[in-house]
mmCIF file of C-alpha atoms in Angstrom:
data_model
loop_
_atom_site.group_PDB
_atom_site.id
_atom_site.type_symbol
_atom_site.label_atom_id
_atom_site.label_comp_id
_atom_site.label_asym_id
_atom_site.label_seq_id
_atom_site.Cartn_x
_atom_site.Cartn_y
_atom_site.Cartn_z
ATOM 1 C CA UNK A 1174 8.671 0.123 8.273
ATOM 2 C CA UNK A 1175 7.596 3.581 9.396
ATOM 3 C CA UNK A 1176 4.114 4.279 7.996
ATOM 4 C CA UNK A 1177 1.138 1.924 7.899
ATOM 5 C CA UNK A 1178 -2.074 3.093 6.241
ATOM 6 C CA UNK A 1179 -5.455 1.749 7.383
ATOM 7 C CA UNK A 1180 -8.486 2.464 5.192
ATOM 8 C CA UNK A 1181 -11.583 3.112 7.314
ATOM 9 C CA UNK A 1182 -15.206 3.800 6.443
ATOM 10 C CA UNK A 1183 -15.766 6.943 8.515
ATOM 11 C CA UNK A 1184 -19.399 6.003 9.230
ATOM 12 C CA UNK A 1185 -19.034 2.234 9.641
ATOM 13 C CA UNK A 1186 -15.568 1.644 11.138
ATOM 14 C CA UNK A 1187 -14.698 -1.999 11.695
ATOM 15 C CA UNK A 1188 -12.995 -1.976 15.089
ATOM 16 C CA UNK A 1189 -11.651 -5.499 14.623
ATOM 17 C CA UNK A 1190 -9.631 -4.204 11.667
ATOM 18 C CA UNK A 1191 -8.453 -1.252 13.744
ATOM 19 C CA UNK A 1192 -7.345 -3.619 16.503
ATOM 20 C CA UNK A 1193 -5.482 -5.807 13.984
ATOM 21 C CA UNK A 1194 -3.762 -2.802 12.382
ATOM 22 C CA UNK A 1195 -2.718 -1.549 15.815
ATOM 23 C CA UNK A 1196 -1.155 -4.923 16.628
ATOM 24 C CA UNK A 1197 0.852 -4.872 13.394
ATOM 25 C CA UNK A 1198 1.936 -1.279 13.965
ATOM 26 C CA UNK A 1199 2.934 -2.091 17.533
ATOM 27 C CA UNK A 1200 5.086 -5.026 16.427
ATOM 28 C CA UNK A 1201 6.702 -2.916 13.694
ATOM 29 C CA UNK A 1202 7.016 0.142 15.968
ATOM 30 C CA UNK A 1203 5.443 2.167 13.174
ATOM 31 C CA UNK A 1204 2.946 5.016 13.032
ATOM 32 C CA UNK A 1205 -0.602 4.109 12.002
ATOM 33 C CA UNK A 1206 -2.443 6.494 9.698
ATOM 34 C CA UNK A 1207 -6.212 6.141 9.576
ATOM 35 C CA UNK A 1208 -7.556 7.135 6.163
ATOM 36 C CA UNK A 1209 -11.188 7.955 6.947
ATOM 37 C CA UNK A 1210 -13.388 7.960 3.853
ATOM 38 C CA UNK A 1211 -16.645 9.883 4.308
ATOM 39 C CA UNK A 1212 -19.869 9.355 2.403
ATOM 40 C CA UNK A 1213 -21.227 12.794 1.556
ATOM 41 C CA UNK A 1214 -24.748 11.306 1.420
ATOM 42 C CA UNK A 1215 -24.541 9.652 4.865
ATOM 43 C CA UNK A 1216 -27.337 10.776 7.201
ATOM 44 C CA UNK A 1217 -26.171 10.449 10.814
ATOM 45 C CA UNK A 1218 -28.399 10.826 13.854
ATOM 46 C CA UNK A 1219 -27.175 10.800 17.500
ATOM 47 C CA UNK A 1220 -29.262 7.729 18.308
ATOM 48 C CA UNK A 1221 -26.919 5.741 16.101
ATOM 49 C CA UNK A 1222 -23.864 6.648 18.185
ATOM 50 C CA UNK A 1223 -21.562 3.968 19.495
ATOM 51 C CA UNK A 1224 -20.752 4.723 23.128
ATOM 52 C CA UNK A 1225 -17.748 2.426 23.372
ATOM 53 C CA UNK A 1226 -19.158 0.541 26.321
ATOM 54 C CA UNK A 1227 -19.170 -2.920 24.805
ATOM 55 C CA UNK A 1228 -15.976 -2.409 22.876
ATOM 56 C CA UNK A 1229 -13.743 -2.917 25.899
ATOM 57 C CA UNK A 1230 -15.599 -5.938 27.246
ATOM 58 C CA UNK A 1231 -13.678 -9.195 27.348
ATOM 59 C CA UNK A 1232 -16.386 -10.886 25.279
ATOM 60 C CA UNK A 1233 -16.228 -9.488 21.755
ATOM 61 C CA UNK A 1234 -18.840 -9.752 19.009
ATOM 62 C CA UNK A 1235 -17.680 -11.512 15.849
ATOM 63 C CA UNK A 1236 -17.231 -8.192 14.031
ATOM 64 C CA UNK A 1237 -17.244 -4.821 15.753
ATOM 65 C CA UNK A 1238 -18.784 -2.802 12.918
ATOM 66 C CA UNK A 1239 -20.283 0.371 14.330
ATOM 67 C CA UNK A 1240 -22.397 3.163 12.868
ATOM 68 C CA UNK A 1241 -21.268 6.615 13.824
ATOM 69 C CA UNK A 1242 -20.132 10.005 12.604
ATOM 70 C CA UNK A 1243 -16.572 10.850 11.599
ATOM 71 C CA UNK A 1244 -15.607 12.573 14.863
ATOM 72 C CA UNK A 1245 -16.615 9.542 16.915
ATOM 73 C CA UNK A 1246 -14.888 7.174 14.497
ATOM 74 C CA UNK A 1247 -11.667 9.160 14.775
ATOM 75 C CA UNK A 1248 -11.973 9.176 18.565
ATOM 76 C CA UNK A 1249 -12.373 5.385 18.698
ATOM 77 C CA UNK A 1250 -9.425 4.954 16.333
ATOM 78 C CA UNK A 1251 -7.143 7.162 18.430
ATOM 79 C CA UNK A 1252 -8.201 5.479 21.661
ATOM 80 C CA UNK A 1253 -7.391 2.048 20.253
ATOM 81 C CA UNK A 1254 -4.014 3.248 18.973
ATOM 82 C CA UNK A 1255 -3.118 4.672 22.368
ATOM 83 C CA UNK A 1256 -4.224 1.445 24.072
ATOM 84 C CA UNK A 1257 -1.647 -0.395 21.947
ATOM 85 C CA UNK A 1258 1.055 2.250 22.389
ATOM 86 C CA UNK A 1259 0.834 3.260 18.723
ATOM 87 C CA UNK A 1260 1.157 6.817 17.442
ATOM 88 C CA UNK A 1261 -2.044 7.653 15.503
ATOM 89 C CA UNK A 1262 -2.324 9.912 12.490
ATOM 90 C CA UNK A 1263 -5.602 10.866 10.827
ATOM 91 C CA UNK A 1264 -6.521 11.850 7.296
ATOM 92 C CA UNK A 1265 -10.163 12.527 6.368
ATOM 93 C CA UNK A 1266 -11.507 12.505 2.818
ATOM 94 C CA UNK A 1267 -15.006 13.002 1.448
ATOM 95 C CA UNK A 1268 -15.865 10.695 -1.443
ATOM 96 C CA UNK A 1269 -13.363 9.542 -4.092
ATOM 97 C CA UNK A 1270 -12.440 6.596 -1.874
ATOM 98 C CA UNK A 1271 -10.435 4.693 -4.474
ATOM 99 C CA UNK A 1272 -8.528 7.722 -5.735
ATOM 100 C CA UNK A 1273 -7.448 8.756 -2.244
ATOM 101 C CA UNK A 1274 -6.563 5.243 -1.090
ATOM 102 C CA UNK A 1275 -4.336 4.647 -4.125
ATOM 103 C CA UNK A 1276 -2.758 8.077 -3.826
ATOM 104 C CA UNK A 1277 -1.982 7.623 -0.130
ATOM 105 C CA UNK A 1278 -0.628 4.110 -0.701
ATOM 106 C CA UNK A 1279 2.114 5.714 -2.803
ATOM 107 C CA UNK A 1280 3.507 7.252 0.378
ATOM 108 C CA UNK A 1281 2.965 4.308 2.745
ATOM 109 C CA UNK A 1282 5.014 1.206 3.519
ATOM 110 C CA UNK A 1283 1.956 -1.014 3.975
ATOM 111 C CA UNK A 1284 -1.796 -0.652 3.427
ATOM 112 C CA UNK A 1285 -4.208 -2.581 5.664
ATOM 113 C CA UNK A 1286 -7.852 -2.991 4.691
ATOM 114 C CA UNK A 1287 -10.917 -4.968 5.742
ATOM 115 C CA UNK A 1288 -11.801 -7.260 2.762
ATOM 116 C CA UNK A 1289 -15.506 -6.460 3.231
ATOM 117 C CA UNK A 1290 -15.168 -2.663 3.345
ATOM 118 C CA UNK A 1291 -17.465 -0.748 1.027
ATOM 119 C CA UNK A 1292 -18.734 2.756 0.484
ATOM 120 C CA UNK A 1293 -22.062 2.095 -1.219
ATOM 121 C CA UNK A 1294 -25.452 1.316 0.214
ATOM 122 C CA UNK A 1295 -25.515 -2.227 -1.118
ATOM 123 C CA UNK A 1296 -24.645 -5.772 -0.107
ATOM 124 C CA UNK A 1297 -21.417 -7.103 -1.637
ATOM 125 C CA UNK A 1298 -19.598 -10.403 -1.544
ATOM 126 C CA UNK A 1299 -16.090 -10.463 -0.103
ATOM 127 C CA UNK A 1300 -13.835 -9.005 -1.238
ATOM 128 C CA UNK A 1301 -15.761 -5.855 -2.086
ATOM 129 C CA UNK A 1302 -15.267 -4.140 -5.425
ATOM 130 C CA UNK A 1303 -13.292 -1.466 -3.601
ATOM 131 C CA UNK A 1304 -10.862 -4.048 -2.212
ATOM 132 C CA UNK A 1305 -10.474 -5.758 -5.597
ATOM 133 C CA UNK A 1306 -9.376 -2.428 -7.057
ATOM 134 C CA UNK A 1307 -7.067 -1.784 -4.098
ATOM 135 C CA UNK A 1308 -5.378 -5.136 -4.713
ATOM 136 C CA UNK A 1309 -4.994 -4.354 -8.398
ATOM 137 C CA UNK A 1310 -3.733 -0.774 -8.160
ATOM 138 C CA UNK A 1311 -2.215 -0.134 -4.706
ATOM 139 C CA UNK A 1312 1.325 1.239 -4.861
ATOM 140 C CA UNK A 1313 2.521 -0.568 -1.746
ATOM 141 C CA UNK A 1314 1.956 -4.060 -0.295
ATOM 142 C CA UNK A 1315 -1.573 -4.792 0.942
ATOM 143 C CA UNK A 1316 -2.517 -6.733 4.072
ATOM 144 C CA UNK A 1317 -6.114 -7.977 4.253
ATOM 145 C CA UNK A 1318 -7.311 -7.936 7.852
ATOM 146 C CA UNK A 1319 -9.061 -11.027 9.250
ATOM 147 C CA UNK A 1320 -12.427 -10.861 10.949
ATOM 148 C CA UNK A 1321 -10.851 -12.254 14.126
ATOM 149 C CA UNK A 1322 -7.209 -12.221 15.119
ATOM 150 C CA UNK A 1323 -5.941 -13.791 18.309
ATOM 151 C CA UNK A 1324 -2.211 -14.234 17.786
ATOM 152 C CA UNK A 1325 0.394 -15.297 15.237
ATOM 153 C CA UNK A 1326 2.527 -18.419 15.519
ATOM 154 C CA UNK A 1327 3.402 -19.182 11.882
ATOM 155 C CA UNK A 1328 3.994 -17.406 8.566
ATOM 156 C CA UNK A 1329 3.083 -19.335 5.423
ATOM 157 C CA UNK A 1330 4.897 -18.254 2.263
ATOM 158 C CA UNK A 1331 3.039 -19.497 -0.830
ATOM 159 C CA UNK A 1332 5.821 -20.430 -3.220
ATOM 160 C CA UNK A 1333 5.893 -21.440 -6.878
ATOM 161 C CA UNK A 1334 9.451 -20.310 -7.669
ATOM 162 C CA UNK A 1335 8.090 -17.390 -9.689
ATOM 163 C CA UNK A 1336 9.622 -13.893 -9.424
ATOM 164 C CA UNK A 1337 6.287 -12.741 -7.993
ATOM 165 C CA UNK A 1338 6.259 -15.196 -5.089
ATOM 166 C CA UNK A 1339 9.915 -14.568 -4.243
ATOM 167 C CA UNK A 1340 9.392 -10.800 -4.371
ATOM 168 C CA UNK A 1341 6.452 -11.095 -1.964
ATOM 169 C CA UNK A 1342 8.532 -13.158 0.486
ATOM 170 C CA UNK A 1343 11.339 -10.623 0.425
ATOM 171 C CA UNK A 1344 9.011 -7.612 0.757
ATOM 172 C CA UNK A 1345 7.249 -9.130 3.754
ATOM 173 C CA UNK A 1346 10.547 -10.008 5.416
ATOM 174 C CA UNK A 1347 12.015 -6.541 4.897
ATOM 175 C CA UNK A 1348 8.885 -4.818 6.189
ATOM 176 C CA UNK A 1349 8.465 -6.974 9.299
ATOM 177 C CA UNK A 1350 11.886 -8.188 10.454
ATOM 178 C CA UNK A 1351 10.464 -8.274 13.991
ATOM 179 C CA UNK A 1352 8.714 -11.534 13.043
ATOM 180 C CA UNK A 1353 11.965 -13.436 12.561
ATOM 181 C CA UNK A 1354 11.208 -15.407 15.737
ATOM 182 C CA UNK A 1355 8.039 -16.886 14.194
ATOM 183 C CA UNK A 1356 7.985 -20.291 12.545
ATOM 184 C CA UNK A 1357 8.052 -20.098 8.745
ATOM 185 C CA UNK A 1358 6.698 -22.561 6.181
ATOM 186 C CA UNK A 1359 7.567 -22.475 2.492
ATOM 187 C CA UNK A 1360 4.405 -23.994 1.004
ATOM 188 C CA UNK A 1361 4.316 -25.311 -2.555
ATOM 189 C CA UNK A 1362 1.742 -27.282 -4.513
ATOM 190 C CA UNK A 1363 3.282 -29.773 -6.947
ATOM 191 C CA UNK A 1364 1.919 -32.439 -9.275
ATOM 192 C CA UNK A 1365 3.669 -35.212 -7.355
ATOM 193 C CA UNK A 1366 3.342 -33.831 -3.839
ATOM 194 C CA UNK A 1367 6.985 -34.705 -3.180
ATOM 195 C CA UNK A 1368 9.860 -32.476 -2.154
ATOM 196 C CA UNK A 1369 11.144 -31.581 -5.606
ATOM 197 C CA UNK A 1370 14.131 -29.532 -4.550
ATOM 198 C CA UNK A 1371 16.305 -27.938 -7.176
ATOM 199 C CA UNK A 1372 18.992 -25.291 -6.804
ATOM 200 C CA UNK A 1373 16.406 -22.500 -6.590
ATOM 201 C CA UNK A 1374 14.621 -24.213 -3.706
ATOM 202 C CA UNK A 1375 17.901 -24.681 -1.872
ATOM 203 C CA UNK A 1376 18.813 -21.036 -2.332
ATOM 204 C CA UNK A 1377 15.373 -19.888 -1.192
ATOM 205 C CA UNK A 1378 15.610 -21.970 1.977
ATOM 206 C CA UNK A 1379 19.109 -20.675 2.641
ATOM 207 C CA UNK A 1380 17.873 -17.111 2.262
ATOM 208 C CA UNK A 1381 14.969 -17.700 4.635
ATOM 209 C CA UNK A 1382 17.237 -19.244 7.268
ATOM 210 C CA UNK A 1383 19.289 -16.064 7.285
ATOM 211 C CA UNK A 1384 16.164 -14.123 8.249
ATOM 212 C CA UNK A 1385 14.092 -16.551 10.356
ATOM 213 C CA UNK A 1386 14.938 -18.885 13.206
ATOM 214 C CA UNK A 1387 12.714 -21.828 12.220
ATOM 215 C CA UNK A 1388 12.104 -22.632 8.535
ATOM 216 C CA UNK A 1389 10.720 -25.730 6.830
ATOM 217 C CA UNK A 1390 9.328 -26.733 3.441
ATOM 218 C CA UNK A 1391 6.012 -28.452 2.802
ATOM 219 C CA UNK A 1392 4.674 -29.790 -0.515
ATOM 220 C CA UNK A 1393 1.068 -30.537 -1.406
ATOM 221 C CA UNK A 1394 -0.063 -32.716 -4.296
ATOM 222 C CA UNK A 1395 -2.743 -31.687 -6.780
ATOM 223 C CA UNK A 1396 -4.397 -28.569 -8.157
ATOM 224 C CA UNK A 1397 -2.888 -25.439 -6.664
ATOM 225 C CA UNK A 1398 -6.239 -23.755 -5.988
ATOM 226 C CA UNK A 1399 -7.989 -26.735 -4.416
ATOM 227 C CA UNK A 1400 -5.055 -27.985 -2.370
ATOM 228 C CA UNK A 1401 -3.999 -24.632 -0.968
ATOM 229 C CA UNK A 1402 -7.424 -23.726 0.331
ATOM 230 C CA UNK A 1403 -8.097 -27.235 1.611
ATOM 231 C CA UNK A 1404 -4.839 -27.098 3.551
ATOM 232 C CA UNK A 1405 -5.555 -23.657 5.009
ATOM 233 C CA UNK A 1406 -9.177 -24.406 5.852
ATOM 234 C CA UNK A 1407 -9.969 -23.584 9.492
ATOM 235 C CA UNK A 1408 -6.352 -22.721 10.259
ATOM 236 C CA UNK A 1409 -5.748 -20.160 13.000
ATOM 237 C CA UNK A 1410 -2.822 -18.022 14.130
ATOM 238 C CA UNK A 1411 -1.286 -18.068 10.638
ATOM 239 C CA UNK A 1412 -0.378 -15.302 8.201
ATOM 240 C CA UNK A 1413 -0.373 -15.989 4.456
ATOM 241 C CA UNK A 1414 2.009 -14.277 2.032
ATOM 242 C CA UNK A 1415 1.277 -14.354 -1.707
ATOM 243 C CA UNK A 1416 2.585 -12.845 -4.903
ATOM 244 C CA UNK A 1417 0.958 -10.377 -7.267
ATOM 245 C CA UNK A 1418 -2.810 -10.064 -7.488
ATOM 246 C CA UNK A 1419 -4.040 -11.231 -10.877
ATOM 247 C CA UNK A 1420 -2.048 -14.484 -11.067
ATOM 248 C CA UNK A 1421 -4.097 -17.697 -11.483
ATOM 249 C CA UNK A 1422 -4.257 -18.559 -7.787
ATOM 250 C CA UNK A 1423 -5.545 -15.172 -6.723
ATOM 251 C CA UNK A 1424 -7.739 -14.859 -9.783
ATOM 252 C CA UNK A 1425 -9.541 -17.991 -8.615
ATOM 253 C CA UNK A 1426 -9.781 -16.634 -5.087
ATOM 254 C CA UNK A 1427 -11.521 -13.490 -6.249
ATOM 255 C CA UNK A 1428 -13.932 -14.967 -8.756
ATOM 256 C CA UNK A 1429 -17.366 -13.642 -7.906
ATOM 257 C CA UNK A 1430 -18.821 -17.155 -7.667
ATOM 258 C CA UNK A 1431 -16.390 -18.393 -5.024
ATOM 259 C CA UNK A 1432 -14.990 -15.341 -3.236
ATOM 260 C CA UNK A 1433 -17.529 -15.278 -0.412
ATOM 261 C CA UNK A 1434 -17.005 -18.944 0.420
ATOM 262 C CA UNK A 1435 -13.209 -18.854 0.214
ATOM 263 C CA UNK A 1436 -12.690 -15.700 2.238
ATOM 264 C CA UNK A 1437 -14.915 -17.083 4.976
ATOM 265 C CA UNK A 1438 -12.885 -20.283 4.890
ATOM 266 C CA UNK A 1439 -9.621 -18.363 5.152
ATOM 267 C CA UNK A 1440 -10.152 -15.935 7.992
ATOM 268 C CA UNK A 1441 -6.431 -15.240 8.119
ATOM 269 C CA UNK A 1442 -4.271 -12.174 7.478
ATOM 270 C CA UNK A 1443 -3.332 -12.193 3.793
ATOM 271 C CA UNK A 1444 -0.286 -10.216 2.588
ATOM 272 C CA UNK A 1445 -0.255 -9.494 -1.146
ATOM 273 C CA UNK A 1446 2.181 -7.437 -3.152
ATOM 274 C CA UNK A 1447 2.952 -6.654 -6.769
ATOM 275 C CA UNK A 1448 6.172 -7.399 -8.619
#
């Protein structure tokens, strides 16, 4: 992986997302491009400036969402990249947020975005309408940034033996081979809750063991939506990998009635790709 794209609201940059993207770029030894989307109607005054003082304190607020102008946002982004030893690149665009994000994703290996990011003066549930469209139309894999990220000790591959889930596992593995030392779980929800191994399961496990040092399989019993989110509830230091957006599991996740609750339950990095 050479190019990671991070979508940033130029006037309300979420510095937790910047920190997370820098950590991923550092692990992958990739450049990080900040795509700064400006609101042409934004009215900035110097009194709103973020001076950076609290940002480097050891005690962090839950979400470092600041209000600033584009120049200051770019400065904070570059400073964070340099702190992580990451080469920063900057692209600034006024308006047309969705068009530019999709266009730039065509030339990126991975797109990282805050699930709450928005470009309208309104309150939205997570994920925002902008992020829903990113998930549907991005031309590279998408990684949703968590609100808080401490470390990573396990990768959870959501598996249903579909081409979509297998493609997502392979894409993630090819993009981040540096994570081969992490523990890997192949997680499946079945009607019986038992290890129902067939030849495809055996081949999938064999493939994973060629790429990761520690691999195991875990089965849950019941409804795929309920059981998956119950299992992942309050988990930390995990990364979730899923197949194409629009399948039943993700459709349930992003229903307007439940999205806010579920995304607060699962404050974990979520890797999603199309097949």
